[in-house]
CSV table of N, CA, C and O in Angstrom, one decimal:
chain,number,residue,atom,x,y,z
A,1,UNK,N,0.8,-1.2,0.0
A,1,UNK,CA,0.0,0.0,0.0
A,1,UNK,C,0.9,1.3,0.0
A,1,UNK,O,0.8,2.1,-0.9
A,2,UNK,N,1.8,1.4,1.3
A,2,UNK,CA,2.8,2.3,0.8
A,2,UNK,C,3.7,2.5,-0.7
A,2,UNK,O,4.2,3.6,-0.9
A,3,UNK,N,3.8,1.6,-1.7
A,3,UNK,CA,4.7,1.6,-2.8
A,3,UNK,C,3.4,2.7,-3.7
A,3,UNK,O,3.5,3.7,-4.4
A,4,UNK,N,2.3,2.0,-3.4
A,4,UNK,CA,1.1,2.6,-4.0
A,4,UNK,C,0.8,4.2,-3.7
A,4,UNK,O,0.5,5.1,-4.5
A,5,UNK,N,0.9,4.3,-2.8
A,5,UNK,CA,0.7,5.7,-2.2
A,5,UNK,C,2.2,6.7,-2.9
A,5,UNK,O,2.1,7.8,-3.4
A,6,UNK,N,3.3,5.9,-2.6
A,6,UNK,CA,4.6,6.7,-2.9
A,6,UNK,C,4.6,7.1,-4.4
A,6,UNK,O,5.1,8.2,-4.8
A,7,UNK,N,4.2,6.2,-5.3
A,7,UNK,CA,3.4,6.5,-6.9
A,7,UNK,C,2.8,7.3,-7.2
A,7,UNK,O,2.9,7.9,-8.3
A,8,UNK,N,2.1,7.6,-6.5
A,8,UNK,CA,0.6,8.6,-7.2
A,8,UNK,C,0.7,10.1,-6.1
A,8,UNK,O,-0.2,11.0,-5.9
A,9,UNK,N,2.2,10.1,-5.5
A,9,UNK,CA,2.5,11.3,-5.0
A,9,UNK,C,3.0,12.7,-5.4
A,9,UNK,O,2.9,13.7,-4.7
A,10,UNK,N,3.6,12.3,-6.8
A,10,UNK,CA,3.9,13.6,-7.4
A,10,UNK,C,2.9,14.2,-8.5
A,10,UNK,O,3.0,15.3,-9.2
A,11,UNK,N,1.8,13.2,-8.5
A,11,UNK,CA,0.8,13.5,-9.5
A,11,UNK,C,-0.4,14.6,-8.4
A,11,UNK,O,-1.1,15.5,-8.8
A,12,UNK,N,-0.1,14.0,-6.9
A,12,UNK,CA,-1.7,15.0,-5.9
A,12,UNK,C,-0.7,16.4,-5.6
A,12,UNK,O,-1.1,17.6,-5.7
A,13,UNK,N,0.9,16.1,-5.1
A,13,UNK,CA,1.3,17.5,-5.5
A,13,UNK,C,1.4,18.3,-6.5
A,13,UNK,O,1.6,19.5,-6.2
A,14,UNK,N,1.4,18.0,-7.7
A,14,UNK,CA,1.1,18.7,-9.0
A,14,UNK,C,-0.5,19.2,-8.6
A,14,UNK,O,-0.8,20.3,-8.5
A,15,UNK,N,-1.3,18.3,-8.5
A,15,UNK,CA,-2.5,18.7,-8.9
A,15,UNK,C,-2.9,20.0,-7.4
A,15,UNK,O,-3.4,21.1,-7.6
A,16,UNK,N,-2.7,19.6,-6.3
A,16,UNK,CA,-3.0,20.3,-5.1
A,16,UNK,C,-2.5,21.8,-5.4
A,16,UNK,O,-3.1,22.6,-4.7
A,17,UNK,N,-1.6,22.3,-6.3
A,17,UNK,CA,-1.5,24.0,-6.5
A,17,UNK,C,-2.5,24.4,-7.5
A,17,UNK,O,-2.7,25.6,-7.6
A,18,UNK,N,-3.5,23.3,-8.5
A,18,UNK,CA,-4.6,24.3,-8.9
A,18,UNK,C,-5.9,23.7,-7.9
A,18,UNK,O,-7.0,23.8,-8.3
A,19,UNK,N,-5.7,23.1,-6.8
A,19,UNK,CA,-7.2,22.8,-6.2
A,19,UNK,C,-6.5,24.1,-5.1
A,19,UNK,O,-7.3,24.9,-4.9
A,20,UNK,N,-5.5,24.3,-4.6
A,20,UNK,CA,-5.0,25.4,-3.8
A,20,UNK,C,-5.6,27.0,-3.7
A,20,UNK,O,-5.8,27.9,-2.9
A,21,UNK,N,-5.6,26.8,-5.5
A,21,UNK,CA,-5.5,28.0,-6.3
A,21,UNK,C,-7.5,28.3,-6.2
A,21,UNK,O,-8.2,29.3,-6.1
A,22,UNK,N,-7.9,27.2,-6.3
A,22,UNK,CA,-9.2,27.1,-5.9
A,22,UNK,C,-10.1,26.8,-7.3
A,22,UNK,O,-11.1,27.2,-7.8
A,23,UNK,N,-8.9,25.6,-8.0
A,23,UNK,CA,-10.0,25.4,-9.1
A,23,UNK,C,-10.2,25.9,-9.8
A,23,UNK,O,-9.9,27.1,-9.5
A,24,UNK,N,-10.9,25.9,-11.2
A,24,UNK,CA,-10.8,26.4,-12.1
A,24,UNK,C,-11.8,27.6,-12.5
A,24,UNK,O,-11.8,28.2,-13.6
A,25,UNK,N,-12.6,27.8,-11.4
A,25,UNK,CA,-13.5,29.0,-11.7
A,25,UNK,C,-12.9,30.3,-10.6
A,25,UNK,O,-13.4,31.4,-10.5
A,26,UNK,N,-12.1,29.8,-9.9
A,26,UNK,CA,-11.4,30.7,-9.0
A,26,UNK,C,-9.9,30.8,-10.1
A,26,UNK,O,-9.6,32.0,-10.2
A,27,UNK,N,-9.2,30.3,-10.7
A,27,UNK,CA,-8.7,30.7,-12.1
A,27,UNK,C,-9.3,31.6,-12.7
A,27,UNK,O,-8.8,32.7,-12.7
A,28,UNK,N,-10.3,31.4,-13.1
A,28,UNK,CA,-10.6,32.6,-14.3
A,28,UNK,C,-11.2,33.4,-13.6
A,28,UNK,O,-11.3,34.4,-14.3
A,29,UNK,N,-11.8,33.7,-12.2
A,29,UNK,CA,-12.5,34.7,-11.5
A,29,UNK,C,-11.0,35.9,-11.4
A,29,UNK,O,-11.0,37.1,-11.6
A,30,UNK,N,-9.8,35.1,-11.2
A,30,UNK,CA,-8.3,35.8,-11.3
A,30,UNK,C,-7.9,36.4,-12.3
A,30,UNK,O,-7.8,37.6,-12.2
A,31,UNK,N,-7.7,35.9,-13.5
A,31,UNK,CA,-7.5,36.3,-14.8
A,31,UNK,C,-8.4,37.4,-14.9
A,31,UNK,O,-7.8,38.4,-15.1
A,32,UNK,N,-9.8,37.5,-14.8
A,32,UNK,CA,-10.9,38.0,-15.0
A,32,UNK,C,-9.9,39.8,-14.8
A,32,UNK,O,-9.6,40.8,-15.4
A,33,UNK,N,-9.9,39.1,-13.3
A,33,UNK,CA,-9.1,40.7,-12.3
A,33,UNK,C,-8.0,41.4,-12.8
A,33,UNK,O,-7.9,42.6,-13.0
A,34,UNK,N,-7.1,40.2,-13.0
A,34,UNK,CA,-5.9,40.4,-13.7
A,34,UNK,C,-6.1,41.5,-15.3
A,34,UNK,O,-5.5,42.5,-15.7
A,35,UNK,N,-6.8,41.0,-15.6
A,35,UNK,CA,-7.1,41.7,-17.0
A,35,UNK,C,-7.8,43.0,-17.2
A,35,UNK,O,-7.8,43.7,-18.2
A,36,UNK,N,-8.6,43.0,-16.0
A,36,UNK,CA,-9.3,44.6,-16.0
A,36,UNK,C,-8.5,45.4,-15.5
A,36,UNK,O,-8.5,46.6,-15.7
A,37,UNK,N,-7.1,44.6,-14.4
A,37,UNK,CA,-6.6,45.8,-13.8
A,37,UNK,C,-5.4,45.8,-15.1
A,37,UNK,O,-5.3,47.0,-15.5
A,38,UNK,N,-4.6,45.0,-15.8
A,38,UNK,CA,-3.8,45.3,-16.8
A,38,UNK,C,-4.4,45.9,-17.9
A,38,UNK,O,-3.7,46.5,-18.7
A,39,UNK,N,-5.2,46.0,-18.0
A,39,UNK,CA,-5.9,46.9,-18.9
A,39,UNK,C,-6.2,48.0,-18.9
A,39,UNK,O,-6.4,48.7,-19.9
A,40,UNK,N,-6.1,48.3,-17.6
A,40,UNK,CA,-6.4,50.1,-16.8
A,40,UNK,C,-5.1,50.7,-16.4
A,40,UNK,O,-4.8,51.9,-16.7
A,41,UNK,N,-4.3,49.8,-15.9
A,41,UNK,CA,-2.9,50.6,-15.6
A,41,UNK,C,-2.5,51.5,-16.3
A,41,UNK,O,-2.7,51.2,-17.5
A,42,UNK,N,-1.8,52.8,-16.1
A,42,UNK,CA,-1.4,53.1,-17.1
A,42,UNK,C,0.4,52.6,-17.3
A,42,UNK,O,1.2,52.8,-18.1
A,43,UNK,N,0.4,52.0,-16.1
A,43,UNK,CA,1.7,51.4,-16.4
A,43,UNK,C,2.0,50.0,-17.2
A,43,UNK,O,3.1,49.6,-17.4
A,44,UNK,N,0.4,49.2,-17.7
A,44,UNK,CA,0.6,48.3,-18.3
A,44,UNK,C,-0.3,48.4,-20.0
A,44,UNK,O,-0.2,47.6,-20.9
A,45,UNK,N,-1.2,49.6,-19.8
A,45,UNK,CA,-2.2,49.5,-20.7
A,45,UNK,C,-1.7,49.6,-21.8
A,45,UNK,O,-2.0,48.7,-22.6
A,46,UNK,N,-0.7,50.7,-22.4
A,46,UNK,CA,-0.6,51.0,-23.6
A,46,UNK,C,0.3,49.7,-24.5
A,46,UNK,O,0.7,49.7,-25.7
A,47,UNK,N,0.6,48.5,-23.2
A,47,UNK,CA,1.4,47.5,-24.2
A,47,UNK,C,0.0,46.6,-24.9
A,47,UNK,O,0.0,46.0,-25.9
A,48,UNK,N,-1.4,46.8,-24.0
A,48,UNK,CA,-2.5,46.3,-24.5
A,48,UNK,C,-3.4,46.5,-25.8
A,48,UNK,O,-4.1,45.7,-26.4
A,49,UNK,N,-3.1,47.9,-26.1
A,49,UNK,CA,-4.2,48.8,-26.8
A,49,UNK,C,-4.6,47.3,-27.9
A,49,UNK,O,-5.7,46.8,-27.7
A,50,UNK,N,-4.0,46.9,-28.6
A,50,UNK,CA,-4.4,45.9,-29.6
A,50,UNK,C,-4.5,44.6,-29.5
A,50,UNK,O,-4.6,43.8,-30.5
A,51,UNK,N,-4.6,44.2,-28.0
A,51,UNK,CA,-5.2,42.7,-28.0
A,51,UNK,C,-5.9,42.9,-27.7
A,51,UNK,O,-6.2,43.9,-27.0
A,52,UNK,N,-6.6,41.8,-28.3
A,52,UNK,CA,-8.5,41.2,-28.4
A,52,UNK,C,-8.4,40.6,-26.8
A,52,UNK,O,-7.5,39.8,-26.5
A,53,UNK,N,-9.1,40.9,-26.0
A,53,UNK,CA,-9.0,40.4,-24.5
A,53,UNK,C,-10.0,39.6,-24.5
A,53,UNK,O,-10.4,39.7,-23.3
A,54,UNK,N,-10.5,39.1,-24.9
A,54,UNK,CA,-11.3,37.6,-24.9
A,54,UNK,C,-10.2,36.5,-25.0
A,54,UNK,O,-10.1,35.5,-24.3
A,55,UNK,N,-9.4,36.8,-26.2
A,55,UNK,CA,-8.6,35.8,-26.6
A,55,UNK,C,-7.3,35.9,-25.5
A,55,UNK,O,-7.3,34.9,-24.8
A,56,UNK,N,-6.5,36.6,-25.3
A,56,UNK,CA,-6.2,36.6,-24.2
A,56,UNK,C,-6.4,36.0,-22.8
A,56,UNK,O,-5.5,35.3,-22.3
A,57,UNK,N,-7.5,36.3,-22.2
A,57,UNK,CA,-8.1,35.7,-21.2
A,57,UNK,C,-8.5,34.4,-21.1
A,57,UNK,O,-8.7,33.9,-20.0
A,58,UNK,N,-8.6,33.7,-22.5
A,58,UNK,CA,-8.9,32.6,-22.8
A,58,UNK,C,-7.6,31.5,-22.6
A,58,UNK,O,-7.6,30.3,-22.1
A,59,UNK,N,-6.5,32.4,-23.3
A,59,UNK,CA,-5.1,31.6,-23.2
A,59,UNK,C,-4.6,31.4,-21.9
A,59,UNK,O,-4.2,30.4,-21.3
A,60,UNK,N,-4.8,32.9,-21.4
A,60,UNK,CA,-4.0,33.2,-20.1
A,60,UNK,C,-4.7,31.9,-18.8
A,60,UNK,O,-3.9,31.4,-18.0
A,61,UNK,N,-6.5,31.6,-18.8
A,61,UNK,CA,-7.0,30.7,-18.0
A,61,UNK,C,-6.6,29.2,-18.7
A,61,UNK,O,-6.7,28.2,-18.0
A,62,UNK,N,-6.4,28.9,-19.6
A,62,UNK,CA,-5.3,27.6,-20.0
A,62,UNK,C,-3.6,27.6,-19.4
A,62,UNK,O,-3.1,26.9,-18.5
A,63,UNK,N,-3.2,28.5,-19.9
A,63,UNK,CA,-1.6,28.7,-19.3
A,63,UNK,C,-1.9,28.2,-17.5
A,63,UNK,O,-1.8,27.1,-17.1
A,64,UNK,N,-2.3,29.2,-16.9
A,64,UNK,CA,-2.5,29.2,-15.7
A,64,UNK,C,-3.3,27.7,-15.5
A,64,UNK,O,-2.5,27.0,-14.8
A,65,UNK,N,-4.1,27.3,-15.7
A,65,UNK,CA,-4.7,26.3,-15.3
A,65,UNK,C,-3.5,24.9,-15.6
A,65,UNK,O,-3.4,23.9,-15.0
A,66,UNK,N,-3.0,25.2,-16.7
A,66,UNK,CA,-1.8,23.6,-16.6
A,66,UNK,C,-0.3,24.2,-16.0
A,66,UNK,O,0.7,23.6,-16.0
A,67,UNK,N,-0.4,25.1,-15.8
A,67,UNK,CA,1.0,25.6,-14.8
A,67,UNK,C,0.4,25.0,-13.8
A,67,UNK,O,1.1,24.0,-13.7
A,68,UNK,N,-0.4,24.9,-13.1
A,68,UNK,CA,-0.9,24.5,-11.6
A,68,UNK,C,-1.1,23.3,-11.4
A,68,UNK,O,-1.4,22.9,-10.3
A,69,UNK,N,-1.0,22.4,-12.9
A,69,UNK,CA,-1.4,20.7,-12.8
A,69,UNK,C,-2.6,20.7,-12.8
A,69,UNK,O,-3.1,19.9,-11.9
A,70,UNK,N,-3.7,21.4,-13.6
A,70,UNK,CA,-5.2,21.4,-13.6
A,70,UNK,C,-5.1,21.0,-14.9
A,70,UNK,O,-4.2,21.1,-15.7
A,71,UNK,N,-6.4,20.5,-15.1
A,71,UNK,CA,-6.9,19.5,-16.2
A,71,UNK,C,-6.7,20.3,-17.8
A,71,UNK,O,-6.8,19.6,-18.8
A,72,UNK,N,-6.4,21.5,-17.9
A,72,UNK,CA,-6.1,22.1,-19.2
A,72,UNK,C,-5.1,21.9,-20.0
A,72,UNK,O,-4.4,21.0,-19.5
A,73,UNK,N,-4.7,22.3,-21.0
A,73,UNK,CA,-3.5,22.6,-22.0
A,73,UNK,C,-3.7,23.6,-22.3
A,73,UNK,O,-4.9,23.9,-22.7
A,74,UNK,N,-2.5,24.6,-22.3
A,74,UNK,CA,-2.4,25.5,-23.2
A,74,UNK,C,-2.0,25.3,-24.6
A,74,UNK,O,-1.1,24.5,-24.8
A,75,UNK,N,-2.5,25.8,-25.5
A,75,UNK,CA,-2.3,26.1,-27.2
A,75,UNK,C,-1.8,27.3,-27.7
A,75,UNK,O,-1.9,27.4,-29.0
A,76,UNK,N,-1.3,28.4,-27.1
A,76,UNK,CA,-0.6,29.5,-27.3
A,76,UNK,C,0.7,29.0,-28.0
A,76,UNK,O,1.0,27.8,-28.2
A,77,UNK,N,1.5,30.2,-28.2
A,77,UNK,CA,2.5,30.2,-28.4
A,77,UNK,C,3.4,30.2,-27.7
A,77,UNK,O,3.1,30.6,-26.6
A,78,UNK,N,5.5,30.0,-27.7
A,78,UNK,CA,5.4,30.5,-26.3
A,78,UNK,C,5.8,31.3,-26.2
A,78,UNK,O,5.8,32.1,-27.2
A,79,UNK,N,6.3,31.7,-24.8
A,79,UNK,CA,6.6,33.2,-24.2
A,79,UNK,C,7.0,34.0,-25.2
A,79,UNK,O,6.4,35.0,-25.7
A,80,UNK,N,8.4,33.5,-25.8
A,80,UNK,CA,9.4,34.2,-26.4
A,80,UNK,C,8.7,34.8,-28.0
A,80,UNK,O,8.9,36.0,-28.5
A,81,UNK,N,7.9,33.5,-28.6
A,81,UNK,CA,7.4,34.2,-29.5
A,81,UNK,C,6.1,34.9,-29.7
A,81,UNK,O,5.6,35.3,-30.7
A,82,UNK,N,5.6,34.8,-28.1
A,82,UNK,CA,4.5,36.2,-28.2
A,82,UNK,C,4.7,37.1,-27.7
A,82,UNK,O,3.9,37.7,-27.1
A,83,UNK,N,6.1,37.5,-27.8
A,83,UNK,CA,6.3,38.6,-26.7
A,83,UNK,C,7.1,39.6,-27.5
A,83,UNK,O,7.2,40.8,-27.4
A,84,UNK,N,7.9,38.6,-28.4
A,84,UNK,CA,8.7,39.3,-29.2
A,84,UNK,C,8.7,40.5,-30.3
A,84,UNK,O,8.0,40.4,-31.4
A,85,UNK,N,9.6,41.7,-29.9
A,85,UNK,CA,9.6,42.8,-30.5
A,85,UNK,C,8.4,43.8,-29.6
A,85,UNK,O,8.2,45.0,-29.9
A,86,UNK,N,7.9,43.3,-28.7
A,86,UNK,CA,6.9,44.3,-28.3
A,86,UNK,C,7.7,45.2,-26.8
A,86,UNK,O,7.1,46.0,-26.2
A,87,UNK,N,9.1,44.9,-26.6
A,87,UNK,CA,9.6,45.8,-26.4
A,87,UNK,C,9.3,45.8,-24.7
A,87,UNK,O,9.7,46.9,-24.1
A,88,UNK,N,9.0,45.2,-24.0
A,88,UNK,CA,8.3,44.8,-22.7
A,88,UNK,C,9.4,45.0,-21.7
A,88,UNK,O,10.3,44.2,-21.5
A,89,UNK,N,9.0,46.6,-20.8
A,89,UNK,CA,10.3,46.5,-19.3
A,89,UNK,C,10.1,45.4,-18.8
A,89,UNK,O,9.4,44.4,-19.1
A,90,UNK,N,11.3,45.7,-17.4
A,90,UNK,CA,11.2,45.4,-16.3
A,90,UNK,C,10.1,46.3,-15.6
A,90,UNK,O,9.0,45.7,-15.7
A,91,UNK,N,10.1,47.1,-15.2
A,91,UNK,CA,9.0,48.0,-14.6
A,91,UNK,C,7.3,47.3,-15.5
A,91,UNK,O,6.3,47.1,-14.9
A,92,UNK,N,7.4,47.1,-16.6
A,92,UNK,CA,6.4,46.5,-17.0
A,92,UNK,C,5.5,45.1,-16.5
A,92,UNK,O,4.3,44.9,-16.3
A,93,UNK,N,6.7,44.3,-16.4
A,93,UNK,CA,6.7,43.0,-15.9
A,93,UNK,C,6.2,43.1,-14.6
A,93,UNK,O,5.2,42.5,-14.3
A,94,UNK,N,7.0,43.9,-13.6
A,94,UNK,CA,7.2,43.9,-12.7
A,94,UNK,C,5.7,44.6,-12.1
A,94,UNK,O,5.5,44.3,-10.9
A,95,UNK,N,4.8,45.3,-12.7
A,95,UNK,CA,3.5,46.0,-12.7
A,95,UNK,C,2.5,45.1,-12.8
A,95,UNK,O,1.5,45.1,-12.2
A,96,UNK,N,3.0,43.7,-14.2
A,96,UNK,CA,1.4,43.0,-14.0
A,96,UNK,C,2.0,41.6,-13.0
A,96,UNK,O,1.2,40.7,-12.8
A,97,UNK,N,3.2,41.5,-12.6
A,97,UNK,CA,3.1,40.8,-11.5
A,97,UNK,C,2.5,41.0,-10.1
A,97,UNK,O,2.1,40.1,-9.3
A,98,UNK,N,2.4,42.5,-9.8
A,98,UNK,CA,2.2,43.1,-8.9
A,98,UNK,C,0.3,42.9,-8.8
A,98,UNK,O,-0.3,42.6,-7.8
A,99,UNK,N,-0.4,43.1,-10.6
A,99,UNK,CA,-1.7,42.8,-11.0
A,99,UNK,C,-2.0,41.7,-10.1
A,99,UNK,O,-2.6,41.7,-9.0
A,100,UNK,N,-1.4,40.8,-10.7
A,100,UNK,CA,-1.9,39.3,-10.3
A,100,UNK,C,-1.7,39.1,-8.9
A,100,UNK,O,-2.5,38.6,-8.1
A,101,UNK,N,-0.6,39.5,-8.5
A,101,UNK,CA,-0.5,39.5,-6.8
A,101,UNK,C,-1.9,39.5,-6.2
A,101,UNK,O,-2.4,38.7,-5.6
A,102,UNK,N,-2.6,41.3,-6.8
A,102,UNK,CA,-3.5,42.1,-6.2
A,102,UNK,C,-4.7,41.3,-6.6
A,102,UNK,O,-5.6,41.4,-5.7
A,103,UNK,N,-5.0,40.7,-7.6
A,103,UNK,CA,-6.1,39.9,-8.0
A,103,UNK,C,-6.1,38.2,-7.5
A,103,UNK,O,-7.2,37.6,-7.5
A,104,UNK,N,-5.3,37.7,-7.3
A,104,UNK,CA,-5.2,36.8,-6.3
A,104,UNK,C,-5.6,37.1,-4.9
A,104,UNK,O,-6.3,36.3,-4.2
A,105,UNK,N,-5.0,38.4,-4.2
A,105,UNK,CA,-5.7,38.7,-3.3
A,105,UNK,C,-7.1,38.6,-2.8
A,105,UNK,O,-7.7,38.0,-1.9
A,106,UNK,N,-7.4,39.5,-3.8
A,106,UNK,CA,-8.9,39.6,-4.3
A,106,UNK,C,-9.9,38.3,-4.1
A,106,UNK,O,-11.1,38.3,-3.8
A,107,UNK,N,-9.0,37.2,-4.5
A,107,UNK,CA,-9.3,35.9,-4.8
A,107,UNK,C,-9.5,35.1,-3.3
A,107,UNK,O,-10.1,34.0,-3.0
A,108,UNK,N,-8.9,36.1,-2.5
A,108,UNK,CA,-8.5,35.4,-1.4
A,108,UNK,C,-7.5,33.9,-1.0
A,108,UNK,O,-7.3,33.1,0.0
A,109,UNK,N,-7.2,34.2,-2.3
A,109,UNK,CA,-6.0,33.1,-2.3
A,109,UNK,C,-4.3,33.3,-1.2
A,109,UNK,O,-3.3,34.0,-1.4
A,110,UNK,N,-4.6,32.4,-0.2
A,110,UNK,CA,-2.9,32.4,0.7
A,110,UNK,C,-1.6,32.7,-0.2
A,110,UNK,O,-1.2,32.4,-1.4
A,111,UNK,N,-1.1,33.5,0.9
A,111,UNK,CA,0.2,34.3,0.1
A,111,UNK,C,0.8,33.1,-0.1
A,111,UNK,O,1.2,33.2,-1.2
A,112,UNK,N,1.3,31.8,0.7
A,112,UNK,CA,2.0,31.1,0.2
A,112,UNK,C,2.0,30.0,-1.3
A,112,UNK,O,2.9,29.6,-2.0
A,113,UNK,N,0.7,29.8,-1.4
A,113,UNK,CA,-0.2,29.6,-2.8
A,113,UNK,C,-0.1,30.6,-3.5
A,113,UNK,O,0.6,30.3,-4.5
A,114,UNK,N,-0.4,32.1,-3.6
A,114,UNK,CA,0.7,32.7,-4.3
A,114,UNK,C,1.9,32.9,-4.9
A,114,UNK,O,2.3,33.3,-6.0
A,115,UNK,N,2.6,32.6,-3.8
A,115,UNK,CA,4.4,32.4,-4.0
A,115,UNK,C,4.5,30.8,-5.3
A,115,UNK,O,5.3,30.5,-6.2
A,116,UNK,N,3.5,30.1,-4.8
A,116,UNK,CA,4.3,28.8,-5.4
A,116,UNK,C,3.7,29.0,-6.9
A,116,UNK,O,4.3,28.5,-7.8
A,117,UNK,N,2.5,29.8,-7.2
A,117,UNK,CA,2.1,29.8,-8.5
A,117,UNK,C,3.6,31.0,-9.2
A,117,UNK,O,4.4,30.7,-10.1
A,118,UNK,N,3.4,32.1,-8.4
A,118,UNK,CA,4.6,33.1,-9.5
A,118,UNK,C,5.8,32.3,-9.5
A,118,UNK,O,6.5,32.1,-10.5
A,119,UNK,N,6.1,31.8,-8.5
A,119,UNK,CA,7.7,30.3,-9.0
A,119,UNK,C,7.6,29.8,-10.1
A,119,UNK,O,8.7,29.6,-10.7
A,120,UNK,N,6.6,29.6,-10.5
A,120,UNK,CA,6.6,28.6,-11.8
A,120,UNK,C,6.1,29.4,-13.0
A,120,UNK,O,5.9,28.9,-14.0
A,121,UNK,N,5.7,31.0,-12.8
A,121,UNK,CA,5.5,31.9,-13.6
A,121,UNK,C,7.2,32.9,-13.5
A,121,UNK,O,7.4,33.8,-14.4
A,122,UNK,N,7.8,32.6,-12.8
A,122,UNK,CA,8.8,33.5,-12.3
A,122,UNK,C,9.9,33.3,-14.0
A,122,UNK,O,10.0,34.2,-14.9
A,123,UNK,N,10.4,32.0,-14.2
A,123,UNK,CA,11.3,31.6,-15.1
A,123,UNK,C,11.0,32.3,-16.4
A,123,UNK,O,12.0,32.4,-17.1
A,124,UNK,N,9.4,33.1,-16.9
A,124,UNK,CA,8.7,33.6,-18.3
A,124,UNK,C,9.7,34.5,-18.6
A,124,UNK,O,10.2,34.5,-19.7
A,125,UNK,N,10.3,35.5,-17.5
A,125,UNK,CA,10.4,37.1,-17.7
A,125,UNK,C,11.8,36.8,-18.3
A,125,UNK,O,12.2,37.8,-18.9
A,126,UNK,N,12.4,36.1,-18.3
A,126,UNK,CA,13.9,36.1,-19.4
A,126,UNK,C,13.1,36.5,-21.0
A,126,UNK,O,13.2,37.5,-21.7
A,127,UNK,N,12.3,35.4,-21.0
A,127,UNK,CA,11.4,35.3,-22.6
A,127,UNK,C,10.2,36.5,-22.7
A,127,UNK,O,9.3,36.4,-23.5
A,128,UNK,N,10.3,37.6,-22.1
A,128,UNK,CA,9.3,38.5,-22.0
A,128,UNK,C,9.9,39.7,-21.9
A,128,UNK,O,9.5,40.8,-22.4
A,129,UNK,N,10.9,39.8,-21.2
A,129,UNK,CA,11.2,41.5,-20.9
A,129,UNK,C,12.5,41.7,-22.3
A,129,UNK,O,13.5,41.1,-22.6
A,130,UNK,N,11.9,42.8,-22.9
A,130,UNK,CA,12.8,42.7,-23.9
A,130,UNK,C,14.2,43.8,-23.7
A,130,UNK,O,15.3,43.8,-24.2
A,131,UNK,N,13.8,44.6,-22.8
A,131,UNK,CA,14.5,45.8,-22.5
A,131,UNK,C,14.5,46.4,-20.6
A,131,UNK,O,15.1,47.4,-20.3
């Protein structure tokens, strides 16, 4: 029974950061936040003016939902080649990290469930910040 249990252990810690995260309608209730406040910033808006934020929002609750070990796939492209040429700070980055911080809050999601989702969002910003 223990060999059994020691098996199917790195599959409930995979999956326990998107039941943590609170599942998949507590995902997109985030994203949701995430995207009205990146959209408003003026410290993040004008990299938005021209995405379609449906489609966006659509990718971003895939990305996020299989970063966490939840039942999705993302179909985007990756980092490097949607990001590329659009010229994206550090101060940029560093603004809609701060987004999602604030909309996880919102979510009422624990800071430490926090921490472990941007860890595994942390590695993107090589492939995103262009400048």
């Amino acid at each position: 029974a223990l060999a059994g249990m020691i098996a199917i252990a790195p599959a409930t810690q995979a999956d326990s950061l998107f039941e943590d995260l609170g599942g998949m309608a507590k995902i997109e209730r985030i994203t949701s936040r995430l995207l009205d406040l990146t959209f408003n910033d003026p410290r993040t808006a004008p990299q938005f003016k021209q995405t379609k934020r449906d489609r966006l929002e659509k990718l971003l609750n895939d990305q996020f939902c299989e970063l966490a070990g939840g039942p999705c796939t993302y179909k985007g492209v990756n980092m490097k080649k949607s990001h590329i040429k659009l010229g994206i700070t550090e101060r940029e980055f560093n603004a809609m990290v701060e987004q999602l911080q604030v909309a996880m809050d919102a979510e009422d999601v624990p800071y430490h469930t926090q921490n472990r989702f941007l860890a595994l969002l942390a590695p993107m910003k090589r492939d995103i910040v262009e400048r």
